[in-house]
C-alpha cells in the first residue's frame, strides 16, 4: 500500500502552541481588559468582504491592493477578498448596518488578517491584529483617547519601556493640498536621481517618497519641505490640542515630521509606536485620523480615527509568561474509584476550581503529574475511601492532608477542609497515606 504523504502547513502561516500561545493569549487578555476600562464596544466582522471595500479604502495603487491581497471570484461570480486589515470593514459595517445613529462609536475588534507578503520574523501571510476605532468624533479628544488607550495597553503588557510614540500632523485638506504641491515641485527637480519606485510614487502618491528606504532617495527626501510651513491655523490648533491632551494624560510622545500616510483621506494626526527591540520590524502599533475614508466608501462626510497592532509583534516583546497552573488534580485508584472521580472532577469545575484527572500510571507517577502541573491539591480516591464515603485531600504546598466527606467536595472551598471536622490521615493508615506523605519534599 502506497504511503500517504501528510499535507504541509501553508507557507506564511503558523500553528500557535505552548509558550507562543501563552504570549498570544496574554496580548488578547490585556487588550480586553483595557478596552473595558476605556468603554470601547467589541464588534466582530466577516473575514472576507467585497473586493471594492478594500480597493476604495486602501487605494488601488498601494502595494496591499495591487500585490498583497488574497482576492478570488466566488461561485456566484463576485470578487471577494480576505481582509488585509480591519478599518475598511468597520467603516463598511458603519454604513450598511445603520450604526450612524450610535455615533460617536468607540469600537474594537481582533482576529486574523491576510496579506501575500514575503514571510519573515514577525511577519506572516495569515497574521493577527487588534484594532481600535472612534467613528463620528471630529474632536482632538478622540485622538487623545485612542493614544491613551494604546499607551495603557503597552504598559499593561509590561512592554512600554523602549517603545516610543512618534507623532505627526498631516493637516487638513487645505494643508495637505499645499504640502503635496510643494513636495511634487521638490521631487520633480530631482527626478533623475530618484529610484524607480519613487518615480512611480511621484505620479501617484508623492508623500510616500518621504519614507522610502532606498539610499538613492534618502538625501532628497530628507531635504524635502516640512508640512509645518503649510499648516493652516485650524490644523495647527488641532495638533496643539492633541499634544496638550497627551501631556495632560501623561502619555509621552516625540515629533516625527517625516511620518506620513499616503492616502488622501488621512487628516491631522498620524502616529506610530516604535521600538528597536524587533530589528527592522520596528513598528508595533500604528494609526491615524481618516476623516475622508467613509466618503470614499460612498457615505457622508464622517470623521474617524483608529489604530491597529500586530498580535505576533506585541507577543515577541513579552517576557516568557508563566504556564497556567491548575488548582487540583484528582487521582482515582481502581475502576470503581475512577467512575466516582468523574463526578468529583465535575463538582470541582462547577464550583470554579481548575481541575484535572490523573488516571494513568502508578500512584507515584500520578502524584508526579500533580506536582508537575503546579497543583495546590491532590485528591486521592481508592477502595478504602469509597467504603468510607470520603476522599483524601492533600495540600501539596504545605505537605498536610486530611480525609474529607465526598459530599463536601465542590460545596466547600478546598482551603477550608483543614479547619473542618475531618479525620487526619496518619502514616500507615493506608497505602495512600504512606505514598502521599513520602512524595512531596
mmCIF file of C-alpha atoms in Angstrom, residues 8-255:
data_model
loop_
_atom_site.group_PDB
_atom_site.id
_atom_site.type_symbol
_atom_site.label_atom_id
_atom_site.label_comp_id
_atom_site.label_asym_id
_atom_site.label_seq_id
_atom_site.Cartn_x
_atom_site.Cartn_y
_atom_site.Cartn_z
ATOM 1 C CA UNK A 8 2.330 20.516 4.906
ATOM 2 C CA UNK A 9 1.466 23.749 6.664
ATOM 3 C CA UNK A 10 0.980 26.539 4.127
ATOM 4 C CA UNK A 11 3.966 28.894 3.854
ATOM 5 C CA UNK A 12 3.455 32.075 5.818
ATOM 6 C CA UNK A 13 1.014 30.521 8.295
ATOM 7 C CA UNK A 14 1.668 29.302 11.829
ATOM 8 C CA UNK A 15 0.448 26.787 14.365
ATOM 9 C CA UNK A 16 0.433 28.652 17.676
ATOM 10 C CA UNK A 17 1.103 26.422 20.670
ATOM 11 C CA UNK A 18 2.799 26.302 24.066
ATOM 12 C CA UNK A 19 4.823 29.369 25.038
ATOM 13 C CA UNK A 20 3.892 31.186 21.823
ATOM 14 C CA UNK A 21 0.206 30.636 22.501
ATOM 15 C CA UNK A 22 0.545 31.869 26.074
ATOM 16 C CA UNK A 23 2.151 35.082 24.830
ATOM 17 C CA UNK A 24 -0.551 35.421 22.189
ATOM 18 C CA UNK A 25 -3.301 34.937 24.781
ATOM 19 C CA UNK A 26 -1.673 37.449 27.123
ATOM 20 C CA UNK A 27 -1.908 40.169 24.445
ATOM 21 C CA UNK A 28 -5.601 39.474 23.863
ATOM 22 C CA UNK A 29 -6.359 39.346 27.597
ATOM 23 C CA UNK A 30 -4.688 42.722 28.149
ATOM 24 C CA UNK A 31 -6.497 44.190 25.131
ATOM 25 C CA UNK A 32 -9.846 43.029 26.515
ATOM 26 C CA UNK A 33 -9.055 44.433 29.968
ATOM 27 C CA UNK A 34 -8.051 47.869 28.696
ATOM 28 C CA UNK A 35 -10.906 48.184 26.190
ATOM 29 C CA UNK A 36 -13.329 47.692 29.097
ATOM 30 C CA UNK A 37 -11.570 50.414 31.087
ATOM 31 C CA UNK A 38 -11.977 52.776 28.136
ATOM 32 C CA UNK A 39 -15.611 51.763 27.450
ATOM 33 C CA UNK A 40 -14.999 50.562 23.890
ATOM 34 C CA UNK A 41 -17.541 48.117 22.444
ATOM 35 C CA UNK A 42 -16.481 44.851 20.816
ATOM 36 C CA UNK A 43 -17.504 44.192 17.202
ATOM 37 C CA UNK A 44 -16.813 41.075 15.102
ATOM 38 C CA UNK A 45 -16.715 41.266 11.313
ATOM 39 C CA UNK A 46 -16.658 38.916 8.315
ATOM 40 C CA UNK A 47 -13.261 37.529 7.376
ATOM 41 C CA UNK A 48 -13.969 38.370 3.712
ATOM 42 C CA UNK A 49 -15.572 41.373 2.019
ATOM 43 C CA UNK A 50 -16.433 42.659 -1.436
ATOM 44 C CA UNK A 51 -13.065 43.492 -3.012
ATOM 45 C CA UNK A 52 -14.177 47.088 -3.572
ATOM 46 C CA UNK A 53 -14.303 47.668 0.193
ATOM 47 C CA UNK A 54 -10.512 47.421 0.286
ATOM 48 C CA UNK A 55 -9.766 48.758 -3.197
ATOM 49 C CA UNK A 56 -11.546 52.031 -2.381
ATOM 50 C CA UNK A 57 -10.316 52.361 1.175
ATOM 51 C CA UNK A 58 -6.690 51.207 0.964
ATOM 52 C CA UNK A 59 -6.192 52.564 -2.559
ATOM 53 C CA UNK A 60 -5.842 50.869 -5.944
ATOM 54 C CA UNK A 61 -2.208 51.994 -6.269
ATOM 55 C CA UNK A 62 -0.958 50.717 -2.936
ATOM 56 C CA UNK A 63 1.121 47.548 -2.665
ATOM 57 C CA UNK A 64 -1.523 45.984 -0.417
ATOM 58 C CA UNK A 65 -4.212 46.198 -3.090
ATOM 59 C CA UNK A 66 -2.053 45.703 -6.174
ATOM 60 C CA UNK A 67 0.211 42.921 -4.887
ATOM 61 C CA UNK A 68 -0.722 41.535 -1.475
ATOM 62 C CA UNK A 69 -4.469 40.911 -1.232
ATOM 63 C CA UNK A 70 -5.947 37.425 -1.338
ATOM 64 C CA UNK A 71 -8.742 38.041 -3.849
ATOM 65 C CA UNK A 72 -10.811 35.464 -5.703
ATOM 66 C CA UNK A 73 -14.066 35.060 -7.599
ATOM 67 C CA UNK A 74 -16.647 33.045 -5.709
ATOM 68 C CA UNK A 75 -19.163 30.653 -7.282
ATOM 69 C CA UNK A 76 -21.604 33.487 -7.799
ATOM 70 C CA UNK A 77 -19.082 35.457 -9.822
ATOM 71 C CA UNK A 78 -18.468 38.092 -7.142
ATOM 72 C CA UNK A 79 -14.961 39.367 -6.406
ATOM 73 C CA UNK A 80 -14.180 38.526 -2.779
ATOM 74 C CA UNK A 81 -11.105 39.448 -0.705
ATOM 75 C CA UNK A 82 -9.837 38.067 2.594
ATOM 76 C CA UNK A 83 -9.474 41.113 4.846
ATOM 77 C CA UNK A 84 -5.946 42.600 4.855
ATOM 78 C CA UNK A 85 -6.904 44.974 7.701
ATOM 79 C CA UNK A 86 -9.925 45.943 9.840
ATOM 80 C CA UNK A 87 -10.688 49.642 9.379
ATOM 81 C CA UNK A 88 -12.337 49.325 5.966
ATOM 82 C CA UNK A 89 -14.662 46.546 7.147
ATOM 83 C CA UNK A 90 -15.659 48.525 10.235
ATOM 84 C CA UNK A 91 -16.454 51.586 8.105
ATOM 85 C CA UNK A 92 -18.451 49.433 5.666
ATOM 86 C CA UNK A 93 -20.452 47.997 8.583
ATOM 87 C CA UNK A 94 -20.982 51.502 9.971
ATOM 88 C CA UNK A 95 -22.675 52.425 6.691
ATOM 89 C CA UNK A 96 -24.551 49.251 5.813
ATOM 90 C CA UNK A 97 -25.784 48.388 9.315
ATOM 91 C CA UNK A 98 -27.093 51.862 10.170
ATOM 92 C CA UNK A 99 -24.685 52.467 13.032
ATOM 93 C CA UNK A 100 -24.685 56.225 12.315
ATOM 94 C CA UNK A 101 -27.436 56.563 14.926
ATOM 95 C CA UNK A 102 -24.978 55.486 17.642
ATOM 96 C CA UNK A 103 -22.187 57.921 16.725
ATOM 97 C CA UNK A 104 -19.739 58.645 18.107
ATOM 98 C CA UNK A 105 -18.853 54.958 18.279
ATOM 99 C CA UNK A 106 -15.847 53.548 20.120
ATOM 100 C CA UNK A 107 -15.156 50.088 18.719
ATOM 101 C CA UNK A 108 -12.536 47.344 18.991
ATOM 102 C CA UNK A 109 -12.044 44.087 17.152
ATOM 103 C CA UNK A 110 -9.367 41.437 16.677
ATOM 104 C CA UNK A 111 -8.638 38.344 14.615
ATOM 105 C CA UNK A 112 -6.739 37.031 11.593
ATOM 106 C CA UNK A 113 -5.874 39.184 8.588
ATOM 107 C CA UNK A 114 -4.283 38.114 5.318
ATOM 108 C CA UNK A 115 -1.580 39.550 3.077
ATOM 109 C CA UNK A 116 0.531 37.803 0.472
ATOM 110 C CA UNK A 117 3.912 39.068 1.677
ATOM 111 C CA UNK A 118 7.365 37.527 1.889
ATOM 112 C CA UNK A 119 7.320 35.665 5.219
ATOM 113 C CA UNK A 120 9.957 36.714 7.753
ATOM 114 C CA UNK A 121 10.358 37.046 11.512
ATOM 115 C CA UNK A 122 7.219 38.642 12.909
ATOM 116 C CA UNK A 123 5.517 38.780 9.501
ATOM 117 C CA UNK A 124 3.151 36.127 8.156
ATOM 118 C CA UNK A 125 0.623 35.752 5.357
ATOM 119 C CA UNK A 126 -2.040 34.971 7.911
ATOM 120 C CA UNK A 127 -1.329 37.066 10.973
ATOM 121 C CA UNK A 128 -3.417 38.609 13.732
ATOM 122 C CA UNK A 129 -4.288 42.153 14.676
ATOM 123 C CA UNK A 130 -6.014 44.044 17.432
ATOM 124 C CA UNK A 131 -7.802 47.180 16.277
ATOM 125 C CA UNK A 132 -9.447 50.217 17.930
ATOM 126 C CA UNK A 133 -11.514 52.916 16.197
ATOM 127 C CA UNK A 134 -13.540 56.016 17.082
ATOM 128 C CA UNK A 135 -16.049 56.896 14.348
ATOM 129 C CA UNK A 136 -18.121 60.057 14.248
ATOM 130 C CA UNK A 137 -15.947 62.230 16.518
ATOM 131 C CA UNK A 138 -14.123 65.141 14.888
ATOM 132 C CA UNK A 139 -12.636 66.446 18.130
ATOM 133 C CA UNK A 140 -8.929 66.106 19.054
ATOM 134 C CA UNK A 141 -10.098 64.421 22.263
ATOM 135 C CA UNK A 142 -10.888 61.288 20.222
ATOM 136 C CA UNK A 143 -7.267 61.099 19.061
ATOM 137 C CA UNK A 144 -6.069 61.545 22.652
ATOM 138 C CA UNK A 145 -8.466 58.824 23.843
ATOM 139 C CA UNK A 146 -7.117 56.313 21.327
ATOM 140 C CA UNK A 147 -3.483 57.155 22.011
ATOM 141 C CA UNK A 148 -4.002 56.895 25.774
ATOM 142 C CA UNK A 149 -5.700 53.501 25.182
ATOM 143 C CA UNK A 150 -2.694 52.291 23.199
ATOM 144 C CA UNK A 151 -0.210 53.622 25.760
ATOM 145 C CA UNK A 152 -2.056 51.939 28.638
ATOM 146 C CA UNK A 153 -2.189 48.663 26.704
ATOM 147 C CA UNK A 154 1.592 48.669 26.277
ATOM 148 C CA UNK A 155 2.008 49.395 29.985
ATOM 149 C CA UNK A 156 -0.472 46.644 30.892
ATOM 150 C CA UNK A 157 1.636 44.221 28.844
ATOM 151 C CA UNK A 158 4.825 45.440 30.543
ATOM 152 C CA UNK A 159 6.490 46.382 27.237
ATOM 153 C CA UNK A 160 6.226 50.195 27.304
ATOM 154 C CA UNK A 161 9.927 50.667 28.158
ATOM 155 C CA UNK A 162 11.856 51.083 24.927
ATOM 156 C CA UNK A 163 8.721 51.828 22.902
ATOM 157 C CA UNK A 164 8.370 55.421 21.653
ATOM 158 C CA UNK A 165 5.232 57.175 20.417
ATOM 159 C CA UNK A 166 6.127 59.099 17.253
ATOM 160 C CA UNK A 167 3.560 61.733 16.324
ATOM 161 C CA UNK A 168 2.925 63.976 13.345
ATOM 162 C CA UNK A 169 0.202 66.073 11.785
ATOM 163 C CA UNK A 170 -0.956 65.706 8.188
ATOM 164 C CA UNK A 171 -3.056 68.845 8.469
ATOM 165 C CA UNK A 172 -6.491 69.450 6.992
ATOM 166 C CA UNK A 173 -7.400 69.176 3.300
ATOM 167 C CA UNK A 174 -6.088 72.671 2.524
ATOM 168 C CA UNK A 175 -2.805 71.970 4.289
ATOM 169 C CA UNK A 176 -2.397 68.630 2.596
ATOM 170 C CA UNK A 177 -3.002 70.010 -0.891
ATOM 171 C CA UNK A 178 -0.474 72.807 -0.383
ATOM 172 C CA UNK A 179 2.146 70.459 1.050
ATOM 173 C CA UNK A 180 1.604 67.909 -1.694
ATOM 174 C CA UNK A 181 2.211 70.598 -4.300
ATOM 175 C CA UNK A 182 5.441 71.662 -2.588
ATOM 176 C CA UNK A 183 6.636 68.041 -2.419
ATOM 177 C CA UNK A 184 5.904 67.402 -6.091
ATOM 178 C CA UNK A 185 7.809 70.553 -7.036
ATOM 179 C CA UNK A 186 10.775 69.474 -4.886
ATOM 180 C CA UNK A 187 10.925 65.907 -6.174
ATOM 181 C CA UNK A 188 10.493 66.964 -9.819
ATOM 182 C CA UNK A 189 13.778 68.856 -9.532
ATOM 183 C CA UNK A 190 15.485 65.569 -8.636
ATOM 184 C CA UNK A 191 13.594 63.260 -10.987
ATOM 185 C CA UNK A 192 16.804 61.909 -12.500
ATOM 186 C CA UNK A 193 18.182 60.903 -9.098
ATOM 187 C CA UNK A 194 15.118 59.118 -7.663
ATOM 188 C CA UNK A 195 14.686 55.341 -7.512
ATOM 189 C CA UNK A 196 12.281 53.616 -9.883
ATOM 190 C CA UNK A 197 9.730 53.060 -7.102
ATOM 191 C CA UNK A 198 9.829 56.721 -6.132
ATOM 192 C CA UNK A 199 9.277 57.805 -9.720
ATOM 193 C CA UNK A 200 6.070 55.759 -9.708
ATOM 194 C CA UNK A 201 5.091 57.296 -6.358
ATOM 195 C CA UNK A 202 5.810 60.797 -7.653
ATOM 196 C CA UNK A 203 2.900 60.476 -10.064
ATOM 197 C CA UNK A 204 0.538 58.564 -7.778
ATOM 198 C CA UNK A 205 1.487 59.097 -4.120
ATOM 199 C CA UNK A 206 4.362 61.603 -3.684
ATOM 200 C CA UNK A 207 4.158 61.680 0.119
ATOM 201 C CA UNK A 208 5.265 58.045 0.250
ATOM 202 C CA UNK A 209 8.682 59.060 -1.083
ATOM 203 C CA UNK A 210 9.339 60.587 2.343
ATOM 204 C CA UNK A 211 9.572 57.152 3.990
ATOM 205 C CA UNK A 212 11.499 55.466 1.174
ATOM 206 C CA UNK A 213 14.266 53.155 2.389
ATOM 207 C CA UNK A 214 16.216 53.344 -0.895
ATOM 208 C CA UNK A 215 19.603 55.064 -0.266
ATOM 209 C CA UNK A 216 19.218 56.976 -3.554
ATOM 210 C CA UNK A 217 16.074 58.633 -2.212
ATOM 211 C CA UNK A 218 17.100 59.442 1.345
ATOM 212 C CA UNK A 219 19.100 62.685 0.755
ATOM 213 C CA UNK A 220 16.322 64.021 -1.483
ATOM 214 C CA UNK A 221 13.571 63.037 0.938
ATOM 215 C CA UNK A 222 15.458 64.493 3.906
ATOM 216 C CA UNK A 223 15.740 67.836 2.094
ATOM 217 C CA UNK A 224 12.018 67.964 1.219
ATOM 218 C CA UNK A 225 9.905 70.786 2.712
ATOM 219 C CA UNK A 226 8.178 70.156 6.066
ATOM 220 C CA UNK A 227 4.431 70.274 6.458
ATOM 221 C CA UNK A 228 4.652 72.943 9.187
ATOM 222 C CA UNK A 229 5.222 75.752 6.675
ATOM 223 C CA UNK A 230 1.895 74.872 5.047
ATOM 224 C CA UNK A 231 -0.247 74.264 8.154
ATOM 225 C CA UNK A 232 -3.438 76.287 8.345
ATOM 226 C CA UNK A 233 -4.196 77.911 11.685
ATOM 227 C CA UNK A 234 -7.049 75.422 12.189
ATOM 228 C CA UNK A 235 -4.788 72.431 11.537
ATOM 229 C CA UNK A 236 -2.110 73.830 13.829
ATOM 230 C CA UNK A 237 -4.648 74.321 16.610
ATOM 231 C CA UNK A 238 -5.900 70.742 16.188
ATOM 232 C CA UNK A 239 -2.405 69.292 16.533
ATOM 233 C CA UNK A 240 -1.674 71.503 19.539
ATOM 234 C CA UNK A 241 -4.877 70.251 21.207
ATOM 235 C CA UNK A 242 -3.777 66.640 20.652
ATOM 236 C CA UNK A 243 -0.299 67.199 22.092
ATOM 237 C CA UNK A 244 -1.644 69.097 25.107
ATOM 238 C CA UNK A 245 -4.158 66.309 25.700
ATOM 239 C CA UNK A 246 -1.408 63.696 25.622
ATOM 240 C CA UNK A 247 0.655 65.731 28.068
ATOM 241 C CA UNK A 248 -2.343 66.006 30.397
ATOM 242 C CA UNK A 249 -2.910 62.234 30.170
ATOM 243 C CA UNK A 250 0.741 61.525 30.947
ATOM 244 C CA UNK A 251 1.418 59.947 27.543
ATOM 245 C CA UNK A 252 4.973 60.614 26.366
ATOM 246 C CA UNK A 253 5.474 61.410 22.676
ATOM 247 C CA UNK A 254 8.054 62.705 20.233
ATOM 248 C CA UNK A 255 7.555 64.603 16.985
#
